[in-house]
C-alpha cells in the first residue's frame, strides 16, 4: 500500500469558483484577482483595483474569468486598454502579459 500523499492545499482562490490564482502587479503592489469579474477603474466604490487618474474611466476595464481562461476586457472606456501597443477590446491573459490603461502598466502573473 502506498503511503498517503501530502494533505490537500488550500483552494486555488478564496472566491471558490475553481479558477487558477491570478495576480496583477500595479504601482509596486501585487493584487489578487479574487472574483470572476474584477473591475479596474477610477471609482473607489465601483472598482476592485483603483487607479487615481482623471483619464481612467470609473469602470475602465475588467478581468473576467470565463470558460477556464482569464480575459482583459475594455468596459467601453474612452481611452481604452493596450497590449503590445495595440488597443484591444478583449484579450486572453497569459503569464507575464503587460497591459496599459492610459499611462498605467499592469503585469499579470499566475505565480
PDB file of N, CA and C in Angstrom:
ATOM      1  N   UNK A   1       0.840  -1.184   0.000  1.00  0.00           N
ATOM      2  CA  UNK A   1       0.000   0.000   0.000  1.00  0.00           C
ATOM      3  C   UNK A   1       0.886   1.248   0.000  1.00  0.00           C
ATOM      4  N   UNK A   2       0.599   2.189  -0.858  1.00  0.00           N
ATOM      5  CA  UNK A   2       1.411   3.413  -0.976  1.00  0.00           C
ATOM      6  C   UNK A   2       1.165   4.324   0.220  1.00  0.00           C
ATOM      7  N   UNK A   3       2.205   5.048   0.645  1.00  0.00           N
ATOM      8  CA  UNK A   3       1.995   5.990   1.756  1.00  0.00           C
ATOM      9  C   UNK A   3       1.073   7.120   1.294  1.00  0.00           C
ATOM     10  N   UNK A   4       0.350   7.719   2.229  1.00  0.00           N
ATOM     11  CA  UNK A   4      -0.557   8.801   1.827  1.00  0.00           C
ATOM     12  C   UNK A   4       0.225   9.993   1.291  1.00  0.00           C
ATOM     13  N   UNK A   5      -0.361  10.662   0.345  1.00  0.00           N
ATOM     14  CA  UNK A   5       0.270  11.844  -0.244  1.00  0.00           C
ATOM     15  C   UNK A   5       0.161  13.032   0.702  1.00  0.00           C
ATOM     16  N   UNK A   6       0.685  14.165   0.256  1.00  0.00           N
ATOM     17  CA  UNK A   6       0.591  15.343   1.120  1.00  0.00           C
ATOM     18  C   UNK A   6      -0.875  15.762   1.264  1.00  0.00           C
ATOM     19  N   UNK A   7      -1.190  16.443   2.359  1.00  0.00           N
ATOM     20  CA  UNK A   7      -2.578  16.881   2.530  1.00  0.00           C
ATOM     21  C   UNK A   7      -2.938  17.888   1.437  1.00  0.00           C
ATOM     22  N   UNK A   8      -4.201  17.962   1.093  1.00  0.00           N
ATOM     23  CA  UNK A   8      -4.574  18.911   0.039  1.00  0.00           C
ATOM     24  C   UNK A   8      -4.284  20.335   0.479  1.00  0.00           C
ATOM     25  N   UNK A   9      -3.853  21.148  -0.461  1.00  0.00           N
ATOM     26  CA  UNK A   9      -3.554  22.542  -0.161  1.00  0.00           C
ATOM     27  C   UNK A   9      -4.836  23.346  -0.089  1.00  0.00           C
ATOM     28  N   UNK A  10      -4.693  24.631   0.172  1.00  0.00           N
ATOM     29  CA  UNK A  10      -5.879  25.477   0.206  1.00  0.00           C
ATOM     30  C   UNK A  10      -6.488  25.578  -1.189  1.00  0.00           C
ATOM     31  N   UNK A  11      -7.751  25.933  -1.279  1.00  0.00           N
ATOM     32  CA  UNK A  11      -8.340  26.090  -2.615  1.00  0.00           C
ATOM     33  C   UNK A  11      -7.588  27.157  -3.397  1.00  0.00           C
ATOM     34  N   UNK A  12      -7.639  27.041  -4.721  1.00  0.00           N
ATOM     35  CA  UNK A  12      -6.878  27.955  -5.581  1.00  0.00           C
ATOM     36  C   UNK A  12      -7.264  29.403  -5.337  1.00  0.00           C
ATOM     37  N   UNK A  13      -8.527  29.651  -5.016  1.00  0.00           N
ATOM     38  CA  UNK A  13      -8.969  31.023  -4.836  1.00  0.00           C
ATOM     39  C   UNK A  13      -9.977  31.097  -3.710  1.00  0.00           C
ATOM     40  N   UNK A  14      -9.996  32.226  -3.043  1.00  0.00           N
ATOM     41  CA  UNK A  14     -10.965  32.457  -1.993  1.00  0.00           C
ATOM     42  C   UNK A  14     -12.373  32.570  -2.544  1.00  0.00           C
ATOM     43  N   UNK A  15     -12.511  32.904  -3.821  1.00  0.00           N
ATOM     44  CA  UNK A  15     -13.825  33.080  -4.418  1.00  0.00           C
ATOM     45  C   UNK A  15     -14.566  31.768  -4.589  1.00  0.00           C
ATOM     46  N   UNK A  16     -13.837  30.660  -4.562  1.00  0.00           N
ATOM     47  CA  UNK A  16     -14.475  29.365  -4.644  1.00  0.00           C
ATOM     48  C   UNK A  16     -14.983  29.004  -6.028  1.00  0.00           C
ATOM     49  N   UNK A  17     -14.515  29.670  -7.077  1.00  0.00           N
ATOM     50  CA  UNK A  17     -15.026  29.329  -8.400  1.00  0.00           C
ATOM     51  C   UNK A  17     -14.039  28.477  -9.187  1.00  0.00           C
ATOM     52  N   UNK A  18     -12.994  27.963  -8.523  1.00  0.00           N
ATOM     53  CA  UNK A  18     -12.124  26.965  -9.131  1.00  0.00           C
ATOM     54  C   UNK A  18     -11.124  27.494 -10.132  1.00  0.00           C
ATOM     55  N   UNK A  19     -10.947  28.792 -10.207  1.00  0.00           N
ATOM     56  CA  UNK A  19     -10.013  29.373 -11.166  1.00  0.00           C
ATOM     57  C   UNK A  19      -8.595  29.331 -10.617  1.00  0.00           C
ATOM     58  N   UNK A  20      -7.599  29.241 -11.506  1.00  0.00           N
ATOM     59  CA  UNK A  20      -6.221  29.366 -11.026  1.00  0.00           C
ATOM     60  C   UNK A  20      -6.012  30.767 -10.454  1.00  0.00           C
ATOM     61  N   UNK A  21      -5.103  30.888  -9.519  1.00  0.00           N
ATOM     62  CA  UNK A  21      -4.861  32.180  -8.890  1.00  0.00           C
ATOM     63  C   UNK A  21      -4.133  33.103  -9.857  1.00  0.00           C
ATOM     64  N   UNK A  22      -4.691  34.290 -10.057  1.00  0.00           N
ATOM     65  CA  UNK A  22      -4.074  35.296 -10.921  1.00  0.00           C
ATOM     66  C   UNK A  22      -3.779  36.524 -10.088  1.00  0.00           C
ATOM     67  N   UNK A  23      -2.598  37.106 -10.327  1.00  0.00           N
ATOM     68  CA  UNK A  23      -2.204  38.327  -9.645  1.00  0.00           C
ATOM     69  C   UNK A  23      -1.942  39.413 -10.673  1.00  0.00           C
ATOM     70  N   UNK A  24      -2.193  40.652 -10.273  1.00  0.00           N
ATOM     71  CA  UNK A  24      -1.857  41.793 -11.110  1.00  0.00           C
ATOM     72  C   UNK A  24      -0.907  42.679 -10.309  1.00  0.00           C
ATOM     73  N   UNK A  25       0.212  43.032 -10.944  1.00  0.00           N
ATOM     74  CA  UNK A  25       1.192  43.916 -10.335  1.00  0.00           C
ATOM     75  C   UNK A  25       0.968  45.315 -10.885  1.00  0.00           C
ATOM     76  N   UNK A  26       0.712  46.251  -9.963  1.00  0.00           N
ATOM     77  CA  UNK A  26       0.471  47.628 -10.368  1.00  0.00           C
ATOM     78  C   UNK A  26       0.994  48.558  -9.278  1.00  0.00           C
ATOM     79  N   UNK A  27       1.760  49.555  -9.683  1.00  0.00           N
ATOM     80  CA  UNK A  27       2.252  50.558  -8.740  1.00  0.00           C
ATOM     81  C   UNK A  27       3.088  49.984  -7.623  1.00  0.00           C
ATOM     82  N   UNK A  28       3.860  48.937  -7.932  1.00  0.00           N
ATOM     83  CA  UNK A  28       4.717  48.329  -6.919  1.00  0.00           C
ATOM     84  C   UNK A  28       3.968  47.418  -5.958  1.00  0.00           C
ATOM     85  N   UNK A  29       2.675  47.230  -6.166  1.00  0.00           N
ATOM     86  CA  UNK A  29       1.881  46.344  -5.319  1.00  0.00           C
ATOM     87  C   UNK A  29       1.376  45.160  -6.129  1.00  0.00           C
ATOM     88  N   UNK A  30       1.019  44.110  -5.401  1.00  0.00           N
ATOM     89  CA  UNK A  30       0.513  42.891  -6.031  1.00  0.00           C
ATOM     90  C   UNK A  30      -0.907  42.663  -5.521  1.00  0.00           C
ATOM     91  N   UNK A  31      -1.841  42.552  -6.437  1.00  0.00           N
ATOM     92  CA  UNK A  31      -3.244  42.353  -6.086  1.00  0.00           C
ATOM     93  C   UNK A  31      -3.699  40.995  -6.599  1.00  0.00           C
ATOM     94  N   UNK A  32      -4.456  40.284  -5.786  1.00  0.00           N
ATOM     95  CA  UNK A  32      -5.003  39.001  -6.224  1.00  0.00           C
ATOM     96  C   UNK A  32      -6.350  39.246  -6.887  1.00  0.00           C
ATOM     97  N   UNK A  33      -6.512  38.678  -8.074  1.00  0.00           N
ATOM     98  CA  UNK A  33      -7.807  38.713  -8.746  1.00  0.00           C
ATOM     99  C   UNK A  33      -8.647  37.653  -8.046  1.00  0.00           C
ATOM    100  N   UNK A  34      -9.631  38.095  -7.269  1.00  0.00           N
ATOM    101  CA  UNK A  34     -10.322  37.169  -6.368  1.00  0.00           C
ATOM    102  C   UNK A  34     -11.804  37.021  -6.671  1.00  0.00           C
ATOM    103  N   UNK A  35     -12.189  37.337  -7.897  1.00  0.00           N
ATOM    104  CA  UNK A  35     -13.589  37.153  -8.288  1.00  0.00           C
ATOM    105  C   UNK A  35     -13.666  36.967  -9.788  1.00  0.00           C
ATOM    106  N   UNK A  36     -14.812  36.514 -10.274  1.00  0.00           N
ATOM    107  CA  UNK A  36     -14.966  36.241 -11.704  1.00  0.00           C
ATOM    108  C   UNK A  36     -14.966  37.506 -12.543  1.00  0.00           C
ATOM    109  N   UNK A  37     -15.354  38.634 -11.935  1.00  0.00           N
ATOM    110  CA  UNK A  37     -15.364  39.916 -12.650  1.00  0.00           C
ATOM    111  C   UNK A  37     -14.672  40.932 -11.757  1.00  0.00           C
ATOM    112  N   UNK A  38     -13.394  41.166 -12.019  1.00  0.00           N
ATOM    113  CA  UNK A  38     -12.527  42.038 -11.223  1.00  0.00           C
ATOM    114  C   UNK A  38     -12.398  43.365 -11.970  1.00  0.00           C
ATOM    115  N   UNK A  39     -12.933  44.435 -11.387  1.00  0.00           N
ATOM    116  CA  UNK A  39     -13.030  45.730 -12.070  1.00  0.00           C
ATOM    117  C   UNK A  39     -11.808  46.601 -11.788  1.00  0.00           C
ATOM    118  N   UNK A  40     -11.274  47.202 -12.854  1.00  0.00           N
ATOM    119  CA  UNK A  40     -10.159  48.150 -12.760  1.00  0.00           C
ATOM    120  C   UNK A  40     -10.692  49.499 -13.215  1.00  0.00           C
ATOM    121  N   UNK A  41     -10.518  50.522 -12.392  1.00  0.00           N
ATOM    122  CA  UNK A  41     -11.003  51.840 -12.784  1.00  0.00           C
ATOM    123  C   UNK A  41     -10.704  52.907 -11.756  1.00  0.00           C
ATOM    124  N   UNK A  42     -11.242  54.089 -12.012  1.00  0.00           N
ATOM    125  CA  UNK A  42     -11.013  55.246 -11.159  1.00  0.00           C
ATOM    126  C   UNK A  42     -11.937  55.255  -9.945  1.00  0.00           C
ATOM    127  N   UNK A  43     -13.120  54.660 -10.069  1.00  0.00           N
ATOM    128  CA  UNK A  43     -14.119  54.716  -8.996  1.00  0.00           C
ATOM    129  C   UNK A  43     -13.723  53.897  -7.785  1.00  0.00           C
ATOM    130  N   UNK A  44     -13.642  54.556  -6.627  1.00  0.00           N
ATOM    131  CA  UNK A  44     -13.242  53.863  -5.399  1.00  0.00           C
ATOM    132  C   UNK A  44     -14.247  52.795  -4.998  1.00  0.00           C
ATOM    133  N   UNK A  45     -15.539  53.146  -5.030  1.00  0.00           N
ATOM    134  CA  UNK A  45     -16.564  52.185  -4.616  1.00  0.00           C
ATOM    135  C   UNK A  45     -16.840  51.135  -5.684  1.00  0.00           C
ATOM    136  N   UNK A  46     -16.626  51.485  -6.952  1.00  0.00           N
ATOM    137  CA  UNK A  46     -17.036  50.584  -8.033  1.00  0.00           C
ATOM    138  C   UNK A  46     -15.892  49.751  -8.610  1.00  0.00           C
ATOM    139  N   UNK A  47     -14.662  49.914  -8.088  1.00  0.00           N
ATOM    140  CA  UNK A  47     -13.504  49.194  -8.638  1.00  0.00           C
ATOM    141  C   UNK A  47     -12.855  48.307  -7.591  1.00  0.00           C
ATOM    142  N   UNK A  48     -12.322  47.175  -8.059  1.00  0.00           N
ATOM    143  CA  UNK A  48     -11.538  46.300  -7.186  1.00  0.00           C
ATOM    144  C   UNK A  48     -10.082  46.761  -7.145  1.00  0.00           C
ATOM    145  N   UNK A  49      -9.621  47.367  -8.241  1.00  0.00           N
ATOM    146  CA  UNK A  49      -8.285  47.969  -8.316  1.00  0.00           C
ATOM    147  C   UNK A  49      -8.502  49.404  -8.775  1.00  0.00           C
ATOM    148  N   UNK A  50      -8.211  50.357  -7.880  1.00  0.00           N
ATOM    149  CA  UNK A  50      -8.477  51.766  -8.156  1.00  0.00           C
ATOM    150  C   UNK A  50      -7.222  52.455  -8.676  1.00  0.00           C
ATOM    151  N   UNK A  51      -7.375  53.188  -9.778  1.00  0.00           N
ATOM    152  CA  UNK A  51      -6.297  53.983 -10.365  1.00  0.00           C
ATOM    153  C   UNK A  51      -6.718  55.446 -10.274  1.00  0.00           C
ATOM    154  N   UNK A  52      -5.947  56.219  -9.524  1.00  0.00           N
ATOM    155  CA  UNK A  52      -6.277  57.637  -9.357  1.00  0.00           C
ATOM    156  C   UNK A  52      -5.729  58.425 -10.532  1.00  0.00           C
ATOM    157  N   UNK A  53      -6.548  58.600 -11.548  1.00  0.00           N
ATOM    158  CA  UNK A  53      -6.151  59.328 -12.753  1.00  0.00           C
ATOM    159  C   UNK A  53      -7.437  59.763 -13.448  1.00  0.00           C
ATOM    160  N   UNK A  54      -7.591  61.076 -13.730  1.00  0.00           N
ATOM    161  CA  UNK A  54      -8.821  61.536 -14.378  1.00  0.00           C
ATOM    162  C   UNK A  54      -9.021  60.967 -15.784  1.00  0.00           C
ATOM    163  N   UNK A  55      -7.958  60.458 -16.427  1.00  0.00           N
ATOM    164  CA  UNK A  55      -8.078  59.864 -17.765  1.00  0.00           C
ATOM    165  C   UNK A  55      -8.615  58.436 -17.728  1.00  0.00           C
ATOM    166  N   UNK A  56      -8.650  57.836 -16.542  1.00  0.00           N
ATOM    167  CA  UNK A  56      -9.146  56.470 -16.379  1.00  0.00           C
ATOM    168  C   UNK A  56     -10.641  56.548 -16.080  1.00  0.00           C
ATOM    169  N   UNK A  57     -11.426  55.755 -16.782  1.00  0.00           N
ATOM    170  CA  UNK A  57     -12.871  55.723 -16.546  1.00  0.00           C
ATOM    171  C   UNK A  57     -13.182  55.127 -15.176  1.00  0.00           C
ATOM    172  N   UNK A  58     -14.377  55.452 -14.652  1.00  0.00           N
ATOM    173  CA  UNK A  58     -14.760  54.914 -13.335  1.00  0.00           C
ATOM    174  C   UNK A  58     -14.704  53.386 -13.337  1.00  0.00           C
ATOM    175  N   UNK A  59     -15.239  52.782 -14.375  1.00  0.00           N
ATOM    176  CA  UNK A  59     -15.106  51.335 -14.582  1.00  0.00           C
ATOM    177  C   UNK A  59     -14.473  51.183 -15.961  1.00  0.00           C
ATOM    178  N   UNK A  60     -13.154  51.123 -15.984  1.00  0.00           N
ATOM    179  CA  UNK A  60     -12.391  51.195 -17.232  1.00  0.00           C
ATOM    180  C   UNK A  60     -12.246  49.827 -17.902  1.00  0.00           C
ATOM    181  N   UNK A  61     -11.809  48.849 -17.112  1.00  0.00           N
ATOM    182  CA  UNK A  61     -11.523  47.519 -17.647  1.00  0.00           C
ATOM    183  C   UNK A  61     -11.938  46.471 -16.623  1.00  0.00           C
ATOM    184  N   UNK A  62     -12.029  45.246 -17.101  1.00  0.00           N
ATOM    185  CA  UNK A  62     -12.426  44.154 -16.230  1.00  0.00           C
ATOM    186  C   UNK A  62     -11.569  42.937 -16.555  1.00  0.00           C
ATOM    187  N   UNK A  63     -11.137  42.248 -15.500  1.00  0.00           N
ATOM    188  CA  UNK A  63     -10.529  40.933 -15.679  1.00  0.00           C
ATOM    189  C   UNK A  63     -11.664  39.948 -15.452  1.00  0.00           C
ATOM    190  N   UNK A  64     -11.982  39.186 -16.489  1.00  0.00           N
ATOM    191  CA  UNK A  64     -13.120  38.267 -16.432  1.00  0.00           C
ATOM    192  C   UNK A  64     -12.627  36.833 -16.546  1.00  0.00           C
ATOM    193  N   UNK A  65     -13.147  35.968 -15.691  1.00  0.00           N
ATOM    194  CA  UNK A  65     -12.833  34.534 -15.773  1.00  0.00           C
ATOM    195  C   UNK A  65     -14.009  33.844 -16.443  1.00  0.00           C
ATOM    196  N   UNK A  66     -13.747  33.238 -17.590  1.00  0.00           N
ATOM    197  CA  UNK A  66     -14.813  32.635 -18.376  1.00  0.00           C
ATOM    198  C   UNK A  66     -14.280  31.400 -19.099  1.00  0.00           C
ATOM    199  N   UNK A  67     -14.982  30.297 -18.992  1.00  0.00           N
ATOM    200  CA  UNK A  67     -14.620  29.049 -19.690  1.00  0.00           C
ATOM    201  C   UNK A  67     -13.164  28.639 -19.471  1.00  0.00           C
ATOM    202  N   UNK A  68     -12.687  28.786 -18.231  1.00  0.00           N
ATOM    203  CA  UNK A  68     -11.348  28.312 -17.890  1.00  0.00           C
ATOM    204  C   UNK A  68     -10.213  29.260 -18.233  1.00  0.00           C
ATOM    205  N   UNK A  69     -10.533  30.476 -18.683  1.00  0.00           N
ATOM    206  CA  UNK A  69      -9.477  31.439 -19.013  1.00  0.00           C
ATOM    207  C   UNK A  69      -9.820  32.814 -18.473  1.00  0.00           C
ATOM    208  N   UNK A  70      -8.755  33.585 -18.209  1.00  0.00           N
ATOM    209  CA  UNK A  70      -8.934  34.979 -17.817  1.00  0.00           C
ATOM    210  C   UNK A  70      -8.827  35.861 -19.055  1.00  0.00           C
ATOM    211  N   UNK A  71      -9.649  36.901 -19.091  1.00  0.00           N
ATOM    212  CA  UNK A  71      -9.641  37.873 -20.182  1.00  0.00           C
ATOM    213  C   UNK A  71      -9.524  39.272 -19.613  1.00  0.00           C
ATOM    214  N   UNK A  72      -8.804  40.145 -20.315  1.00  0.00           N
ATOM    215  CA  UNK A  72      -8.803  41.574 -20.026  1.00  0.00           C
ATOM    216  C   UNK A  72      -9.817  42.176 -20.976  1.00  0.00           C
ATOM    217  N   UNK A  73     -10.796  42.894 -20.443  1.00  0.00           N
ATOM    218  CA  UNK A  73     -11.921  43.387 -21.233  1.00  0.00           C
ATOM    219  C   UNK A  73     -12.065  44.899 -21.032  1.00  0.00           C
ATOM    220  N   UNK A  74     -12.119  45.648 -22.125  1.00  0.00           N
ATOM    221  CA  UNK A  74     -12.407  47.081 -22.074  1.00  0.00           C
ATOM    222  C   UNK A  74     -13.902  47.237 -21.800  1.00  0.00           C
ATOM    223  N   UNK A  75     -14.245  48.053 -20.820  1.00  0.00           N
ATOM    224  CA  UNK A  75     -15.648  48.235 -20.454  1.00  0.00           C
ATOM    225  C   UNK A  75     -16.247  49.484 -21.110  1.00  0.00           C
ATOM    226  N   UNK A  76     -15.839  49.752 -22.348  1.00  0.00           N
ATOM    227  CA  UNK A  76     -16.368  50.907 -23.055  1.00  0.00           C
ATOM    228  C   UNK A  76     -15.709  52.208 -22.644  1.00  0.00           C
ATOM    229  N   UNK A  77     -14.470  52.119 -22.182  1.00  0.00           N
ATOM    230  CA  UNK A  77     -13.746  53.307 -21.723  1.00  0.00           C
ATOM    231  C   UNK A  77     -13.412  54.229 -22.892  1.00  0.00           C
ATOM    232  N   UNK A  78     -13.183  55.492 -22.569  1.00  0.00           N
ATOM    233  CA  UNK A  78     -12.817  56.476 -23.594  1.00  0.00           C
ATOM    234  C   UNK A  78     -11.409  56.207 -24.125  1.00  0.00           C
ATOM    235  N   UNK A  79     -10.461  55.937 -23.220  1.00  0.00           N
ATOM    236  CA  UNK A  79      -9.052  55.826 -23.602  1.00  0.00           C
ATOM    237  C   UNK A  79      -8.568  54.403 -23.844  1.00  0.00           C
ATOM    238  N   UNK A  80      -9.403  53.419 -23.575  1.00  0.00           N
ATOM    239  CA  UNK A  80      -9.090  52.042 -23.931  1.00  0.00           C
ATOM    240  C   UNK A  80      -8.003  51.379 -23.109  1.00  0.00           C
ATOM    241  N   UNK A  81      -7.661  50.161 -23.532  1.00  0.00           N
ATOM    242  CA  UNK A  81      -6.562  49.401 -22.946  1.00  0.00           C
ATOM    243  C   UNK A  81      -5.656  48.942 -24.086  1.00  0.00           C
ATOM    244  N   UNK A  82      -4.368  48.818 -23.774  1.00  0.00           N
ATOM    245  CA  UNK A  82      -3.392  48.406 -24.790  1.00  0.00           C
ATOM    246  C   UNK A  82      -2.640  47.166 -24.346  1.00  0.00           C
ATOM    247  N   UNK A  83      -2.304  46.349 -25.336  1.00  0.00           N
ATOM    248  CA  UNK A  83      -1.458  45.172 -25.141  1.00  0.00           C
ATOM    249  C   UNK A  83      -0.457  45.183 -26.298  1.00  0.00           C
ATOM    250  N   UNK A  84       0.826  45.261 -25.989  1.00  0.00           N
ATOM    251  CA  UNK A  84       1.893  45.363 -27.005  1.00  0.00           C
ATOM    252  C   UNK A  84       1.636  46.521 -27.975  1.00  0.00           C
ATOM    253  N   UNK A  85       1.186  47.658 -27.439  1.00  0.00           N
ATOM    254  CA  UNK A  85       0.987  48.847 -28.262  1.00  0.00           C
ATOM    255  C   UNK A  85      -0.276  48.841 -29.101  1.00  0.00           C
ATOM    256  N   UNK A  86      -1.059  47.773 -29.031  1.00  0.00           N
ATOM    257  CA  UNK A  86      -2.298  47.670 -29.802  1.00  0.00           C
ATOM    258  C   UNK A  86      -3.494  47.821 -28.864  1.00  0.00           C
ATOM    259  N   UNK A  87      -4.444  48.636 -29.285  1.00  0.00           N
ATOM    260  CA  UNK A  87      -5.662  48.771 -28.488  1.00  0.00           C
ATOM    261  C   UNK A  87      -6.471  47.477 -28.626  1.00  0.00           C
ATOM    262  N   UNK A  88      -6.941  46.958 -27.495  1.00  0.00           N
ATOM    263  CA  UNK A  88      -7.705  45.713 -27.508  1.00  0.00           C
ATOM    264  C   UNK A  88      -9.031  45.904 -26.787  1.00  0.00           C
ATOM    265  N   UNK A  89     -10.037  45.175 -27.258  1.00  0.00           N
ATOM    266  CA  UNK A  89     -11.352  45.176 -26.607  1.00  0.00           C
ATOM    267  C   UNK A  89     -11.437  44.034 -25.602  1.00  0.00           C
ATOM    268  N   UNK A  90     -10.885  42.880 -26.013  1.00  0.00           N
ATOM    269  CA  UNK A  90     -10.951  41.668 -25.192  1.00  0.00           C
ATOM    270  C   UNK A  90      -9.763  40.802 -25.563  1.00  0.00           C
ATOM    271  N   UNK A  91      -8.984  40.377 -24.566  1.00  0.00           N
ATOM    272  CA  UNK A  91      -7.767  39.611 -24.852  1.00  0.00           C
ATOM    273  C   UNK A  91      -7.542  38.601 -23.743  1.00  0.00           C
ATOM    274  N   UNK A  92      -7.223  37.363 -24.131  1.00  0.00           N
ATOM    275  CA  UNK A  92      -6.863  36.329 -23.151  1.00  0.00           C
ATOM    276  C   UNK A  92      -5.606  36.788 -22.419  1.00  0.00           C
ATOM    277  N   UNK A  93      -5.587  36.604 -21.100  1.00  0.00           N
ATOM    278  CA  UNK A  93      -4.421  36.964 -20.287  1.00  0.00           C
ATOM    279  C   UNK A  93      -3.529  35.740 -20.152  1.00  0.00           C
ATOM    280  N   UNK A  94      -2.271  35.902 -20.561  1.00  0.00           N
ATOM    281  CA  UNK A  94      -1.274  34.845 -20.415  1.00  0.00           C
ATOM    282  C   UNK A  94      -0.241  35.269 -19.387  1.00  0.00           C
ATOM    283  N   UNK A  95       0.531  34.307 -18.899  1.00  0.00           N
ATOM    284  CA  UNK A  95       1.580  34.570 -17.918  1.00  0.00           C
ATOM    285  C   UNK A  95       2.485  35.708 -18.391  1.00  0.00           C
ATOM    286  N   UNK A  96       2.674  36.701 -17.526  1.00  0.00           N
ATOM    287  CA  UNK A  96       3.599  37.793 -17.803  1.00  0.00           C
ATOM    288  C   UNK A  96       3.053  38.897 -18.697  1.00  0.00           C
ATOM    289  N   UNK A  97       1.794  38.781 -19.129  1.00  0.00           N
ATOM    290  CA  UNK A  97       1.230  39.814 -20.009  1.00  0.00           C
ATOM    291  C   UNK A  97       1.243  41.183 -19.344  1.00  0.00           C
ATOM    292  N   UNK A  98       1.526  42.184 -20.168  1.00  0.00           N
ATOM    293  CA  UNK A  98       1.550  43.570 -19.721  1.00  0.00           C
ATOM    294  C   UNK A  98       0.467  44.330 -20.474  1.00  0.00           C
ATOM    295  N   UNK A  99      -0.413  44.967 -19.725  1.00  0.00           N
ATOM    296  CA  UNK A  99      -1.471  45.797 -20.312  1.00  0.00           C
ATOM    297  C   UNK A  99      -1.285  47.218 -19.818  1.00  0.00           C
ATOM    298  N   UNK A 100      -1.690  48.170 -20.648  1.00  0.00           N
ATOM    299  CA  UNK A 100      -1.650  49.583 -20.265  1.00  0.00           C
ATOM    300  C   UNK A 100      -3.066  50.138 -20.235  1.00  0.00           C
ATOM    301  N   UNK A 101      -3.356  50.822 -19.154  1.00  0.00           N
ATOM    302  CA  UNK A 101      -4.589  51.598 -19.027  1.00  0.00           C
ATOM    303  C   UNK A 101      -4.112  53.043 -18.909  1.00  0.00           C
ATOM    304  N   UNK A 102      -4.321  53.815 -19.972  1.00  0.00           N
ATOM    305  CA  UNK A 102      -3.761  55.175 -20.078  1.00  0.00           C
ATOM    306  C   UNK A 102      -2.251  55.067 -19.869  1.00  0.00           C
ATOM    307  N   UNK A 103      -1.694  55.749 -18.863  1.00  0.00           N
ATOM    308  CA  UNK A 103      -0.244  55.691 -18.631  1.00  0.00           C
ATOM    309  C   UNK A 103       0.140  54.659 -17.577  1.00  0.00           C
ATOM    310  N   UNK A 104      -0.760  53.789 -17.219  1.00  0.00           N
ATOM    311  CA  UNK A 104      -0.548  52.864 -16.106  1.00  0.00           C
ATOM    312  C   UNK A 104      -0.355  51.443 -16.629  1.00  0.00           C
ATOM    313  N   UNK A 105       0.771  50.826 -16.227  1.00  0.00           N
ATOM    314  CA  UNK A 105       1.090  49.467 -16.664  1.00  0.00           C
ATOM    315  C   UNK A 105       0.680  48.468 -15.600  1.00  0.00           C
ATOM    316  N   UNK A 106       0.107  47.356 -16.064  1.00  0.00           N
ATOM    317  CA  UNK A 106      -0.268  46.252 -15.190  1.00  0.00           C
ATOM    318  C   UNK A 106       0.293  44.974 -15.754  1.00  0.00           C
ATOM    319  N   UNK A 107       1.034  44.232 -14.932  1.00  0.00           N
ATOM    320  CA  UNK A 107       1.583  42.942 -15.361  1.00  0.00           C
ATOM    321  C   UNK A 107       0.839  41.837 -14.621  1.00  0.00           C
ATOM    322  N   UNK A 108       0.487  40.779 -15.368  1.00  0.00           N
ATOM    323  CA  UNK A 108      -0.283  39.680 -14.803  1.00  0.00           C
ATOM    324  C   UNK A 108       0.591  38.440 -14.641  1.00  0.00           C
ATOM    325  N   UNK A 109       0.364  37.719 -13.548  1.00  0.00           N
ATOM    326  CA  UNK A 109       1.138  36.514 -13.284  1.00  0.00           C
ATOM    327  C   UNK A 109       0.279  35.510 -12.517  1.00  0.00           C
ATOM    328  N   UNK A 110       0.521  34.238 -12.798  1.00  0.00           N
ATOM    329  CA  UNK A 110      -0.156  33.164 -12.079  1.00  0.00           C
ATOM    330  C   UNK A 110       0.686  32.678 -10.916  1.00  0.00           C
ATOM    331  N   UNK A 111       1.809  33.351 -10.631  1.00  0.00           N
ATOM    332  CA  UNK A 111       2.714  32.939  -9.538  1.00  0.00           C
ATOM    333  C   UNK A 111       2.784  34.003  -8.478  1.00  0.00           C
TER     334      UNK A 111
END
